mmCIF file of C-alpha atoms in Angstrom:
data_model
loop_
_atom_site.group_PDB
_atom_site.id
_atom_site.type_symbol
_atom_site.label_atom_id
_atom_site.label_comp_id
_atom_site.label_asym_id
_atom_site.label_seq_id
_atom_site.Cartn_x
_atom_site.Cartn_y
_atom_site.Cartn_z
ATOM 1 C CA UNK C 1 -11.881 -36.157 -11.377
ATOM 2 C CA UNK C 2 -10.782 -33.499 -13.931
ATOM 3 C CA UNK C 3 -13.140 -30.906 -12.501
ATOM 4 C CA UNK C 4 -12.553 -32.131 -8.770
ATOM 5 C CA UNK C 5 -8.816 -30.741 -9.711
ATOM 6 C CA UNK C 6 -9.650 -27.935 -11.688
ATOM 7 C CA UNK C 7 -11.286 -26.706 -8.440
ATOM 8 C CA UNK C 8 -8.578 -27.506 -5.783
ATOM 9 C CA UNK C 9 -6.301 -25.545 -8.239
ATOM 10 C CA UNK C 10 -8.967 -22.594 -8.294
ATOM 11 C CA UNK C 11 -9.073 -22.430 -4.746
ATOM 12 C CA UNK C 12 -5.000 -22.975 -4.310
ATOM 13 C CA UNK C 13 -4.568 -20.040 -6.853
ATOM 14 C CA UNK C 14 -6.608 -18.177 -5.155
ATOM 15 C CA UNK C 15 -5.617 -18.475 -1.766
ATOM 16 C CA UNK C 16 -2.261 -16.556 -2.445
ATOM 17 C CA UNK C 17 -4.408 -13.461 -3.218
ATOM 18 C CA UNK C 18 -5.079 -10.908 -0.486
ATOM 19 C CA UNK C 19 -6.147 -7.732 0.153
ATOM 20 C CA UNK C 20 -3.315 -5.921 1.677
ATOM 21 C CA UNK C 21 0.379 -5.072 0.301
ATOM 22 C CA UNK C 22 1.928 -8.547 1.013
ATOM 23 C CA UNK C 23 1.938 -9.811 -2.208
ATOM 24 C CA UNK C 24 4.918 -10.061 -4.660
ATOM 25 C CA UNK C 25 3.036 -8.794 -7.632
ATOM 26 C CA UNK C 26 0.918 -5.190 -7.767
ATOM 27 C CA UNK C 27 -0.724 -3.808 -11.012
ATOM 28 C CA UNK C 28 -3.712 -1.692 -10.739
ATOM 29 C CA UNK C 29 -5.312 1.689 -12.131
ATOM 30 C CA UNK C 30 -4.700 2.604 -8.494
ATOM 31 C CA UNK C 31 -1.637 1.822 -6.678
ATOM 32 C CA UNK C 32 -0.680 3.778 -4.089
ATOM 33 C CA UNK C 33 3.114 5.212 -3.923
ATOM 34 C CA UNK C 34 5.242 3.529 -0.189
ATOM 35 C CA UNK C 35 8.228 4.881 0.736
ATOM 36 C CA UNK C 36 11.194 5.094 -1.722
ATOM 37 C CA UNK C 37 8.459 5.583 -4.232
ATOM 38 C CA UNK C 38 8.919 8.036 -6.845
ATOM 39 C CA UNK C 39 5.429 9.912 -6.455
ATOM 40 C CA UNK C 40 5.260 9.080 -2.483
ATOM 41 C CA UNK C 41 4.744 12.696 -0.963
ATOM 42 C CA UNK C 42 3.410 13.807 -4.976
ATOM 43 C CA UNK C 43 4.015 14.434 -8.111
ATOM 44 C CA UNK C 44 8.059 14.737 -8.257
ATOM 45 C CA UNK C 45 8.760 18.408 -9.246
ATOM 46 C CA UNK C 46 9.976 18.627 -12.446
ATOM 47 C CA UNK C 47 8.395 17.243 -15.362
ATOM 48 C CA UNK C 48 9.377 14.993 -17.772
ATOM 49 C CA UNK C 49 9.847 17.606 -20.661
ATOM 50 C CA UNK C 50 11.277 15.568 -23.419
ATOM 51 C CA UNK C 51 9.873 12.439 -22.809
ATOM 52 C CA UNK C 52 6.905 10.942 -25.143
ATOM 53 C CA UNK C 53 3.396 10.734 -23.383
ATOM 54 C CA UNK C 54 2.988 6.850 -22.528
ATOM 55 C CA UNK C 55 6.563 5.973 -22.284
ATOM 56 C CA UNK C 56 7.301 3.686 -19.707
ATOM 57 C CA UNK C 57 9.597 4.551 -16.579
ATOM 58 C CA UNK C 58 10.872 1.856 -14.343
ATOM 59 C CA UNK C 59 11.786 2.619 -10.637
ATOM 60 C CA UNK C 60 13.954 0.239 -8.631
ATOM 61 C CA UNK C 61 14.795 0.881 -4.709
ATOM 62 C CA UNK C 62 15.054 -0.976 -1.559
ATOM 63 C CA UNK C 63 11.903 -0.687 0.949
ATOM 64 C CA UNK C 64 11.682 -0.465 4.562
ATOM 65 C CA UNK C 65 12.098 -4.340 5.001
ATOM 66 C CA UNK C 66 14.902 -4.793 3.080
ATOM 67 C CA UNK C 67 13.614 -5.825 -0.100
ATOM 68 C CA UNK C 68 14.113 -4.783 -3.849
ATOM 69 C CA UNK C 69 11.277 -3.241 -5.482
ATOM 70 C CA UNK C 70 10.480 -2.982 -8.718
ATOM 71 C CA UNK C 71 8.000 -0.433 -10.265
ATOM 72 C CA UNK C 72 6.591 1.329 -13.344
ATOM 73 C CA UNK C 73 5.376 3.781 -14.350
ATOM 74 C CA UNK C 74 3.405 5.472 -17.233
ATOM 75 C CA UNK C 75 3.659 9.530 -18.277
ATOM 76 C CA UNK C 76 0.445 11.194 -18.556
ATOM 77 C CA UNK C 77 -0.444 13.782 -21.058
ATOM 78 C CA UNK C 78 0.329 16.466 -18.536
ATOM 79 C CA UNK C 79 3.137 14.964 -17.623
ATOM 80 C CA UNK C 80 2.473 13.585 -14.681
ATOM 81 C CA UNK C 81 3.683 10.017 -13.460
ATOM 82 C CA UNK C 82 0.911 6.641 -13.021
ATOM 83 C CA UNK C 83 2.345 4.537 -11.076
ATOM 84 C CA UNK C 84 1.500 1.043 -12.852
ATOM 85 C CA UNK C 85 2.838 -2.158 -11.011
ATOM 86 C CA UNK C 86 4.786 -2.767 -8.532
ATOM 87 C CA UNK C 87 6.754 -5.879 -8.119
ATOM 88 C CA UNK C 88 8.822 -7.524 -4.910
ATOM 89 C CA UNK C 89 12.206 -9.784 -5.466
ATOM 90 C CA UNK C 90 11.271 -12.678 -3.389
ATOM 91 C CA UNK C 91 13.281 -13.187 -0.529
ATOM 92 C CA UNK C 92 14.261 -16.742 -0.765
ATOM 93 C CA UNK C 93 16.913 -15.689 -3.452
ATOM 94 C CA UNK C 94 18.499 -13.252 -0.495
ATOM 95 C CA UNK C 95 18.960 -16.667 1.573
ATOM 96 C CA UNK C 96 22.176 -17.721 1.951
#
């Protein structure tokens, strides 16, 4: 019985995954920047002069939908900006 629900929670878990963008939580080595990102279109053109390599930037803005979206980002040793995770505020907590 334990493993019988072990498995159904496997399979429940992972049934919320999926390939595309839908999901409400990102992190990978290779996000890709949408619209209202900082680095969509490239590398924003001034660098990030005083700030450490590694230090953490967060990015909030509203996407195409409606939605808030939460991202981070990482600074690169040439200054550059990784985007890191990205992160959707469910819309249930929108609903009046």
């Amino acid at each position: 019985m334990k493993h019988a629900l072990a498995a159904l929670s496997v399979v429940l878990l992972l049934s919320g995954c999926t390939a595309g963008g839908s999901s409400y939580y990102g992190y990978s080595a290779n996000l890709e920047p949408i619209p209202g990102s900082i680095t969509y279109g490239g590398q924003p053109r001034t660098k990030l002069k005083k700030a450490p390599v590694g230090s953490i930037v967060p990015h909030q803005f509203i996407d195409s939908y409606g939605r808030k979206v939460y991202e981070t980002y990482i600074i690169e040793p040439d200054r550059s900006l990784r985007l890191t995770s990205r992160r959707w505020q469910p819309d249930f907590l929108f609903d009046d």
